[in-house]
CSV table of C-alpha atoms in Angstrom, one decimal:
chain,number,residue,atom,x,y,z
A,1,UNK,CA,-44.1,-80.6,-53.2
A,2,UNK,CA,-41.9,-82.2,-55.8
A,3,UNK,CA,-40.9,-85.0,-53.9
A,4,UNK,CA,-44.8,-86.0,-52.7
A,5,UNK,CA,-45.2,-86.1,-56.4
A,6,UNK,CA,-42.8,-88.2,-57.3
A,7,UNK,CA,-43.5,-90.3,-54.3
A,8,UNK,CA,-47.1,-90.2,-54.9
A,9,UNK,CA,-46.2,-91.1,-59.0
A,10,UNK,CA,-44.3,-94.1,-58.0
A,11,UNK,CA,-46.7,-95.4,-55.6
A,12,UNK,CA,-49.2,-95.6,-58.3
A,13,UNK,CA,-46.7,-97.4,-61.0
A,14,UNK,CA,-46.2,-100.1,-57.9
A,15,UNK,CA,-50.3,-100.3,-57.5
A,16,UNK,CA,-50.9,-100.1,-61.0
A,17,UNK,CA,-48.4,-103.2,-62.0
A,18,UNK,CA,-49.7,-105.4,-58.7
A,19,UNK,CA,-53.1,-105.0,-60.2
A,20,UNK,CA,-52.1,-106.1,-63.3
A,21,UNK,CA,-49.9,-109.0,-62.1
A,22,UNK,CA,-53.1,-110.1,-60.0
A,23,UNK,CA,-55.2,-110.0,-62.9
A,24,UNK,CA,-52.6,-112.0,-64.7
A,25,UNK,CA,-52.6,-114.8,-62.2
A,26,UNK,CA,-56.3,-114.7,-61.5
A,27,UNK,CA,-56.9,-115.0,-65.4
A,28,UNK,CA,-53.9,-118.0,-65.7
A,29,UNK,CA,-55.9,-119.5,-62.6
A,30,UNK,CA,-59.4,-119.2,-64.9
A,31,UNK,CA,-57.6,-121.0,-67.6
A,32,UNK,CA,-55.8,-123.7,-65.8
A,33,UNK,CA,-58.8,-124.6,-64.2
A,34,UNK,CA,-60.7,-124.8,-67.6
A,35,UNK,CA,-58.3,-127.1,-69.2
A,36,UNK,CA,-58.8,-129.3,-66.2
A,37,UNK,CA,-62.5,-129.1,-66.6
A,38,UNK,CA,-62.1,-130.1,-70.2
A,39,UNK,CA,-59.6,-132.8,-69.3
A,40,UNK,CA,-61.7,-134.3,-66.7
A,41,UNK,CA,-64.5,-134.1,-69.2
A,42,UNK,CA,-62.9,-136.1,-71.5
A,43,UNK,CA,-61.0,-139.1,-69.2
A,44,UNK,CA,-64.9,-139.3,-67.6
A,45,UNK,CA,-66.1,-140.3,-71.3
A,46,UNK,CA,-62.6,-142.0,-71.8
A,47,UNK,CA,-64.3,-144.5,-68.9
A,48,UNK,CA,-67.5,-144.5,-69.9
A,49,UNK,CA,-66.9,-145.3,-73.6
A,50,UNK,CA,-64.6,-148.2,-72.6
A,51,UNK,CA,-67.4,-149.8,-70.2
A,52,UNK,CA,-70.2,-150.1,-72.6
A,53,UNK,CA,-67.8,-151.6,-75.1
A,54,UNK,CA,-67.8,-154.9,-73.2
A,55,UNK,CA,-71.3,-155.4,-73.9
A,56,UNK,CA,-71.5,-155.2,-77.7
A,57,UNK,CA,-67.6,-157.0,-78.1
A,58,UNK,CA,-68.6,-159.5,-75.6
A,59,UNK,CA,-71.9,-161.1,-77.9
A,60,UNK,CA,-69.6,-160.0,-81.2
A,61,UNK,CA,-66.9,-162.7,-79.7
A,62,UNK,CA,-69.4,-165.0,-78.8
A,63,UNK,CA,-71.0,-165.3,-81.6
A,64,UNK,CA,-67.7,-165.5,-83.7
A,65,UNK,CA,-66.6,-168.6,-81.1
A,66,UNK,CA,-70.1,-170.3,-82.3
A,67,UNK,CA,-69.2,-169.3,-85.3
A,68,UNK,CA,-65.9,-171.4,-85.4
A,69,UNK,CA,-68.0,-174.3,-84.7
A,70,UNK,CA,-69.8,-174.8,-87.5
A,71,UNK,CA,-68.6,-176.0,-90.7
A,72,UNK,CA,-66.6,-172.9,-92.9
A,73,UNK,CA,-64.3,-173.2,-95.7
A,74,UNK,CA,-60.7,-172.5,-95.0
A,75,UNK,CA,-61.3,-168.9,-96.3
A,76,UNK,CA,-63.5,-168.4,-93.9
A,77,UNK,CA,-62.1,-170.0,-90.8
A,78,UNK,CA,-59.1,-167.2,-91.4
A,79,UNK,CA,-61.8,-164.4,-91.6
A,80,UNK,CA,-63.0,-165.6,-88.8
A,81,UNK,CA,-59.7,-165.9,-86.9
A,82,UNK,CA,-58.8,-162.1,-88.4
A,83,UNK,CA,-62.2,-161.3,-86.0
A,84,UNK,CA,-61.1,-163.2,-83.1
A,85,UNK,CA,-58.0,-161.1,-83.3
A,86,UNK,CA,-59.4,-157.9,-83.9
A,87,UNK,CA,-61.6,-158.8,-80.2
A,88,UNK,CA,-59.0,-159.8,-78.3
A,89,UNK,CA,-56.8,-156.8,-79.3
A,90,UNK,CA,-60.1,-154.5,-78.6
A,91,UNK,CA,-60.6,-155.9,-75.3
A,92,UNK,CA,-56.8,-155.2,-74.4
A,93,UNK,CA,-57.6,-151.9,-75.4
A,94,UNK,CA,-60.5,-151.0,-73.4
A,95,UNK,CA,-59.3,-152.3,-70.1
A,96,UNK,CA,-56.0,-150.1,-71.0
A,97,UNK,CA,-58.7,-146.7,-71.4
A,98,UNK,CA,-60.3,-147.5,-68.4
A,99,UNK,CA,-57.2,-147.8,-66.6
A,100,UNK,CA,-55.3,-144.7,-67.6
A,101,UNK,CA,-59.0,-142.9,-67.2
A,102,UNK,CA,-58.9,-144.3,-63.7
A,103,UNK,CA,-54.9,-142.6,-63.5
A,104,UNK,CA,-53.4,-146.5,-63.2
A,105,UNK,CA,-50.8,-148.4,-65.1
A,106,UNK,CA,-52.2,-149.9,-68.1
A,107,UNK,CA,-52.7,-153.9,-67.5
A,108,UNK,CA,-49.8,-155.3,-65.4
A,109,UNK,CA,-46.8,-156.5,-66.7
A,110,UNK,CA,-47.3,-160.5,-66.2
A,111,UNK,CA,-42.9,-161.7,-66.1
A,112,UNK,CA,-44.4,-165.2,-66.6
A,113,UNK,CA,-45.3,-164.3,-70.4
A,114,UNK,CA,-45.7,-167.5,-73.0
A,115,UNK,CA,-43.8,-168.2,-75.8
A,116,UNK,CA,-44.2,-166.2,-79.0
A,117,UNK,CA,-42.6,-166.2,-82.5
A,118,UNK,CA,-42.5,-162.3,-83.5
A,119,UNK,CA,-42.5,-162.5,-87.0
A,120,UNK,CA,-45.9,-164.3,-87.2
A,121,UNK,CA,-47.3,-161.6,-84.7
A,122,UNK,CA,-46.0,-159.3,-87.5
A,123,UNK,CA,-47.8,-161.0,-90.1
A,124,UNK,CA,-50.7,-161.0,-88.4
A,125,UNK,CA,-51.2,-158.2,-87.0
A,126,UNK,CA,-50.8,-156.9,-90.9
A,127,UNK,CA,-53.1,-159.2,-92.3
A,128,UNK,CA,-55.6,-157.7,-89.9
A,129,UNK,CA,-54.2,-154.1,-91.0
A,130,UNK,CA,-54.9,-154.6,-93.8
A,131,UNK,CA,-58.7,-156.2,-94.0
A,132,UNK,CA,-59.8,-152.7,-92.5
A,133,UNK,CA,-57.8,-150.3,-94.7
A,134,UNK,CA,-59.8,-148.9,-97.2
A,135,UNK,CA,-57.0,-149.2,-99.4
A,136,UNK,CA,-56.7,-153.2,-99.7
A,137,UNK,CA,-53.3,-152.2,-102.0
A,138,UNK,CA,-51.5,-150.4,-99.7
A,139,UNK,CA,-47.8,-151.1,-99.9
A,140,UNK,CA,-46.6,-152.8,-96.6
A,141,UNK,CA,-43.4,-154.4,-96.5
A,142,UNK,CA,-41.7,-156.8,-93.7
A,143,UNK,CA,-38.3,-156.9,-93.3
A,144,UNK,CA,-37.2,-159.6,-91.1
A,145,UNK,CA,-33.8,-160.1,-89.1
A,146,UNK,CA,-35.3,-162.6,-86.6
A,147,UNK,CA,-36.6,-165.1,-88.3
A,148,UNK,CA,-39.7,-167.4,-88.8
A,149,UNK,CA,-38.5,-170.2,-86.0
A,150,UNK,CA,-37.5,-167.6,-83.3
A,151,UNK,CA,-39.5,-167.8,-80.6
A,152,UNK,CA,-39.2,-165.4,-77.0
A,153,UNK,CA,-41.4,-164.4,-74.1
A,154,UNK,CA,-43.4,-161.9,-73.5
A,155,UNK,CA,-46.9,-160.2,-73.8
A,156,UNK,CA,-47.6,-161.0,-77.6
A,157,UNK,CA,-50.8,-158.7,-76.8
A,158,UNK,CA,-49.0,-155.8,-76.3
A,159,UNK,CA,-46.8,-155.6,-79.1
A,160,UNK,CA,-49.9,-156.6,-81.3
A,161,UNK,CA,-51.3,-153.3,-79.6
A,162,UNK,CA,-48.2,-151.2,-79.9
A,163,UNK,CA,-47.6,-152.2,-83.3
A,164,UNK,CA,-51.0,-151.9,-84.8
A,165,UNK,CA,-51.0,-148.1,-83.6
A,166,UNK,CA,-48.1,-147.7,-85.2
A,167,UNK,CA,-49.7,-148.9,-88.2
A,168,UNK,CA,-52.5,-146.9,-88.3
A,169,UNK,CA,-50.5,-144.1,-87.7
A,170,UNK,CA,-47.9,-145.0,-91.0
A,171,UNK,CA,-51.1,-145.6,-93.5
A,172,UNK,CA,-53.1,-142.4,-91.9
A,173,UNK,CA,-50.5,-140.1,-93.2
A,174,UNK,CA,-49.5,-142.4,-95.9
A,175,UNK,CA,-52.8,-144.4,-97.4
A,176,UNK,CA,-50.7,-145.3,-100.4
A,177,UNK,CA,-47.4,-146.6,-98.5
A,178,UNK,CA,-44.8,-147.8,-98.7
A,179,UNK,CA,-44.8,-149.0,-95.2
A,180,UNK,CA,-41.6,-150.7,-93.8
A,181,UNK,CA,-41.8,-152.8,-90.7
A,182,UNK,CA,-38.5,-153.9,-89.3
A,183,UNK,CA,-37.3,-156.0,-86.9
A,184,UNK,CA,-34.2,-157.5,-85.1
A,185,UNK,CA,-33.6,-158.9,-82.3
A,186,UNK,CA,-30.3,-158.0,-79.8
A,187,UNK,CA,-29.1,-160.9,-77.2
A,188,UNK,CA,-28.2,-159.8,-73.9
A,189,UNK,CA,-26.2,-161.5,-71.1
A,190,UNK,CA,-28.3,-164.7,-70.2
A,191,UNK,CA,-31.3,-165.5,-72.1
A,192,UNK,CA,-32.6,-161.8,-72.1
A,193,UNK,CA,-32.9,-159.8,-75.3
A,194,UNK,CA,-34.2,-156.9,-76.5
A,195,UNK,CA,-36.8,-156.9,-79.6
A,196,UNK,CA,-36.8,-153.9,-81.6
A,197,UNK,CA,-39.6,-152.9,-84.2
A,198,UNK,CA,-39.7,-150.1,-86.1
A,199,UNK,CA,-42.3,-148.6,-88.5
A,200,UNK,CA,-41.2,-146.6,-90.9
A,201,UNK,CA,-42.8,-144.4,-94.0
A,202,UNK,CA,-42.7,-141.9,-96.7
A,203,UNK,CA,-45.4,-139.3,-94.7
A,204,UNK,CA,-45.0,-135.9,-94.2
A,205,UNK,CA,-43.0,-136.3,-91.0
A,206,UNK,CA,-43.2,-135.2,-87.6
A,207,UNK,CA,-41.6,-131.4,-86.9
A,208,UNK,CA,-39.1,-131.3,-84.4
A,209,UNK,CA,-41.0,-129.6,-81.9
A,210,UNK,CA,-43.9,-132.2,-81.8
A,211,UNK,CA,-41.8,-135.5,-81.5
A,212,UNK,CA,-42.6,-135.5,-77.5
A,213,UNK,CA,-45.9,-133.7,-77.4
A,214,UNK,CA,-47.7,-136.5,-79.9
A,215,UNK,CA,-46.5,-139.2,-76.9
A,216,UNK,CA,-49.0,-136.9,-74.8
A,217,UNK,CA,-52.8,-137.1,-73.9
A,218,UNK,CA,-55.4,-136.2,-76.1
A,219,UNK,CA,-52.3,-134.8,-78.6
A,220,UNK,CA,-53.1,-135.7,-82.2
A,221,UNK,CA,-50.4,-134.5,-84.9
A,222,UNK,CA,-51.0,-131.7,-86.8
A,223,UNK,CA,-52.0,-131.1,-89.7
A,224,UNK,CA,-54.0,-133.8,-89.4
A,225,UNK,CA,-54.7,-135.5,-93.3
A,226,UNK,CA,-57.8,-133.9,-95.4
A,227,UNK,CA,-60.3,-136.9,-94.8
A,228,UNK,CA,-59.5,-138.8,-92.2
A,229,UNK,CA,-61.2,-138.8,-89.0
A,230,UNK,CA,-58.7,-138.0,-86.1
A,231,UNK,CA,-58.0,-140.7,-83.6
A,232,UNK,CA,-58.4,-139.8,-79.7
A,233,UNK,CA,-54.6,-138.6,-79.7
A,234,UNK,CA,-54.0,-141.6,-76.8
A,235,UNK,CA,-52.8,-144.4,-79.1
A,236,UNK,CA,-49.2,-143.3,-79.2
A,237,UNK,CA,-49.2,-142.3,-75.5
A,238,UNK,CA,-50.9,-145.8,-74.9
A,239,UNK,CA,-48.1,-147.2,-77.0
A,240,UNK,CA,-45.0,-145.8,-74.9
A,241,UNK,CA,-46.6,-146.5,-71.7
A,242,UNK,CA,-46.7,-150.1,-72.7
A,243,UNK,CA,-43.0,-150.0,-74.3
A,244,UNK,CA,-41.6,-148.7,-70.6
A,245,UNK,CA,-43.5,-151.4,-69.3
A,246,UNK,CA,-41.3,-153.9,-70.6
A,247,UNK,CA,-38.7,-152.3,-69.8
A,248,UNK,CA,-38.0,-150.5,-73.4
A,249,UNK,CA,-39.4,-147.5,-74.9
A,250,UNK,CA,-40.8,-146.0,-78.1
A,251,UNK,CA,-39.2,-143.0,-80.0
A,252,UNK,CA,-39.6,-141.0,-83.0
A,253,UNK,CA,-37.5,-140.3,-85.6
A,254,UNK,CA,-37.0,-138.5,-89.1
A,255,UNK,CA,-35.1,-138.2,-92.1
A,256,UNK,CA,-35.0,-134.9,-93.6
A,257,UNK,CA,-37.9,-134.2,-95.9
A,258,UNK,CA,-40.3,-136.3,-93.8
């Protein structure tokens, strides 16, 4: 009768719309599990690459340290101290891939850090910027609050790390600068104080909806410039990790228009 119908009608809605949630979630469960594949895919290569980079940057520094003891003209001997720096920094690096490929920390935070001055780690860091930009007259510009004599504790490798990214990042999306690097310095109660640097430039800009997702895994920004070669899309999440680890952070911002 009518009511069988009816009965019989809705039963078949309830069916029909079971089946199509369960092909839902068996078709979400397909592509979860892909994305893991490809994720797994990558941190194994993530590990590999940083292991067989310890063999080719282990004879390149040893060769640069025999190098430094032969006889080289002062031009040199500050080539040669750009390499040294460009190793050290790489090795930092690697053992940070292997570490977040192995789902650690990055390299432990050591309290008992030596004394640094920042503003020559600035310098430095874009001297060595700057001898492998293709653009040797690339505008970067310092602008110091703390001073050539200050002096303060902590893991000089890491901020050489965090701010080279940084770096890279400014010139990739602006080759032709300017590039501003800031810093200052805040005292706290005691001898603790926090150092802040900030990279800043006249790029395109980051859109609002992408200012946490570029701090993720693998996430490069987008678009990314006509002829460059993108990066991994770990440097910035490498970055933060090592800002937190210190007990500060690392945060975009924009003005409007970029």
């Amino acid at each position: 009768d009518v009511l069988e119908i009816a009965s019989l009608t809705d039963l078949a809605r309830c069916i029909s719309e079971y089946v199509a949630v369960k092909m839902d979630a068996l078709q979400l469960r397909r592509q979860i599990g892909e994305a893991e594949a490809r994720q797994q895919a990558a941190i194994d290569m993530l590990a590999d690459t940083s292991h067989e980079l310890r063999s080719p940057l282990n004879a390149l520094l040893g060769v640069a340290g025999a190098l430094g003891q032969t006889e080289l003209t002062e031009r040199q001997r500050d080539m040669l101290a750009l390499m040294d720096q460009a190793g050290d920094q790489l090795r930092h690096l690697a053992d940070n891939l292997l570490a977040m490929a192995q789902g650690e920390d990055a390299t432990p935070l050591d309290r008992d850090e030596p004394a640094f001055h920042p503003s020559m780690t600035i310098r430095s860091v874009i001297e060595l910027i700057r001898a492998g930009t293709a653009n040797k007259s690339a505008s970067l510009q310092v602008e110091d609050a703390v001073g050539a004599e200050t002096a303060v504790f902590g893991n000089e490798a890491h901020v050489r790390q965090v701010l080279g990214n940084l770096l890279e990042n400014a010139l990739a999306f602006n080759p032709e600068g300017p590039v501003q690097v800031r810093q200052s310095l805040m005292p706290l109660e005691g001898e603790a104080a926090i150092l802040t640097l900030t990279v800043s430039d006249s790029g395109p800009g980051v859109p609002e909806d992408m200012r946490e997702a570029i701090f993720n895994r693998f996430r490069r920004g987008e678009p990314f410039p006509a002829g460059k070669q993108p990066g991994t899309g770990l440097g910035l999440t490498i970055a933060r990790k090592l800002c937190r680890q210190h007990g500060g952070d690392l945060r975009v911002a924009d003005t409007p228009g970029g």
